[in-house]
Structures are given as C-alpha cells and as structure tokens.
Amino acid sequence: MYTRIVVGIDGSELATKALRHAVVLAKKTGARLFAVTSTEPSVLVTAGAEFMAVDTGAIVADLEEIKAKSAQATLAAAEALAAGEGLTIEKVHVPSSVAADAILKTAEQQGADLIVMGSHGRRGLGRLLLGSQAAEVLARTTVPVLVVK
C-alpha cells in the first residue's frame, strides 16, 4: 500500500512514538522510510543595534554548526531505533526551515505516499489542540497524513 513514507522527527517523545509507527508501517509494507528533521533559522536581535557594528557572521556560523550537530544526533537516534527493528532509514536534515516546510518539502522531493508525524513537537507537548506544525502539514499536503498522539 505505501512505498515511500516520510516521518517528521524532532527528538521529542511524541516524535519517537511517531517514528515507531512509521517503522512498523514501513516494515509491513516494504516502504522506504525517510526521517526528516529541521533546524530553524538563526536570528540575532540586539537592542540598539543601529548604534553599533557587530560582525554576526561567526556567531551565526557557530549557531548553525551547533544546530546541525543536534539534528545529526536526532537522526542518528532514529537510525538506531529503526536498525533495532531491522529497518534502514534515509536521514534528511533541512536547515533553516520550520518543521512543516521541511516535512512537506521532503515529502514532495521523495514522492511520499504517506506522512507520519506527532501531533505536537517540542514546543507544544502540553497543548490540548493539534500542534501548529501538524496543522500546517494537514492544511497544505495532498498526501495522507498519520498523526500520532
């Protein structure tokens, strides 16, 4: 039924639960599984910036490197979880992107026929309503979405 599944992960407990569902589905259907994580753009805000000159290039580069390492750790954990179930995943890091955009972009690029994601990410674990990124994916995709809560 499914041949290409994209699962959005962010290292949260709920994303890991979604990943487990995606792994089971991929194993049962023989689908390729793409685990995608994103890191948001780095933004520096300083008061009174109009009165001083600051070279932010090095600061932003350091922030991007730290976020890339965190994303790789998240993807490595997903890879280990899948390997424990006898499945190989394809890891995708989309830098400077919000989660919904990264998931939708990856789903389109990979020709996904299913998207799996948690109902909330790191920022919305305590919320009762559907998380904003999950709602955004649901609103913008034509691909079936499995939302795990």
Tab-separated table of N, CA, C and O in Angstrom, residues 3 12 25 32 36 54 57 69 96-97 108-109 116 123 127 129-130:
chain	number	residue	atom	x	y	z
A	3	THR	N	4.702	3.000	-0.345
A	3	THR	CA	6.037	2.699	-0.880
A	3	THR	C	7.092	3.689	-0.398
A	3	THR	O	8.268	3.366	-0.394
A	12	SER	N	11.680	14.623	20.306
A	12	SER	CA	10.728	14.579	21.420
A	12	SER	C	10.175	13.164	21.577
A	12	SER	O	10.276	12.329	20.674
A	25	LEU	N	5.002	0.437	9.958
A	25	LEU	CA	4.333	0.517	8.656
A	25	LEU	C	5.300	0.220	7.513
A	25	LEU	O	4.964	-0.499	6.570
A	32	ARG	N	10.089	2.472	1.655
A	32	ARG	CA	11.294	3.221	2.047
A	32	ARG	C	10.852	4.250	3.083
A	32	ARG	O	9.794	4.857	2.956
A	36	VAL	N	12.911	12.905	8.640
A	36	VAL	CA	13.307	14.289	8.382
A	36	VAL	C	13.235	15.110	9.660
A	36	VAL	O	12.311	14.975	10.450
A	54	VAL	N	28.442	45.078	14.656
A	54	VAL	CA	28.804	43.769	15.201
A	54	VAL	C	28.894	42.793	14.044
A	54	VAL	O	27.969	42.690	13.232
A	57	GLY	N	28.516	37.219	11.619
A	57	GLY	CA	28.776	36.055	10.765
A	57	GLY	C	29.304	34.862	11.540
A	57	GLY	O	28.823	33.742	11.369
A	69	LYS	N	24.688	19.735	14.437
A	69	LYS	CA	25.113	18.599	15.262
A	69	LYS	C	23.926	18.006	16.026
A	69	LYS	O	23.801	16.795	16.154
A	96	SER	N	17.578	25.699	8.404
A	96	SER	CA	16.902	26.994	8.228
A	96	SER	C	15.466	26.834	7.731
A	96	SER	O	15.040	27.486	6.778
A	97	SER	N	14.729	25.962	8.388
A	97	SER	CA	13.355	25.683	7.970
A	97	SER	C	12.510	25.327	9.184
A	97	SER	O	12.987	24.665	10.104
A	108	GLU	N	7.508	15.956	-0.921
A	108	GLU	CA	7.417	16.233	-2.351
A	108	GLU	C	8.642	15.702	-3.101
A	108	GLU	O	8.519	15.031	-4.125
A	109	GLN	N	9.832	15.993	-2.567
A	109	GLN	CA	11.068	15.560	-3.231
A	109	GLN	C	11.170	14.047	-3.322
A	109	GLN	O	11.703	13.518	-4.298
A	116	VAL	N	4.020	10.704	8.309
A	116	VAL	CA	3.742	10.341	9.698
A	116	VAL	C	4.391	11.400	10.577
A	116	VAL	O	5.550	11.780	10.360
A	123	ARG	N	7.718	22.163	21.168
A	123	ARG	CA	7.136	23.366	21.728
A	123	ARG	C	5.714	23.185	22.227
A	123	ARG	O	5.235	23.993	22.981
A	127	ARG	N	0.010	21.077	24.972
A	127	ARG	CA	-1.196	21.639	24.379
A	127	ARG	C	-2.259	20.576	24.162
A	127	ARG	O	-1.961	19.418	23.916
A	129	LEU	N	-4.813	21.052	21.812
A	129	LEU	CA	-5.202	21.087	20.416
A	129	LEU	C	-4.057	20.602	19.545
A	129	LEU	O	-2.922	20.518	19.983
A	130	LEU	N	-4.367	20.329	18.299
A	130	LEU	CA	-3.356	19.879	17.352
A	130	LEU	C	-2.255	20.928	17.242
A	130	LEU	O	-2.534	22.116	17.149
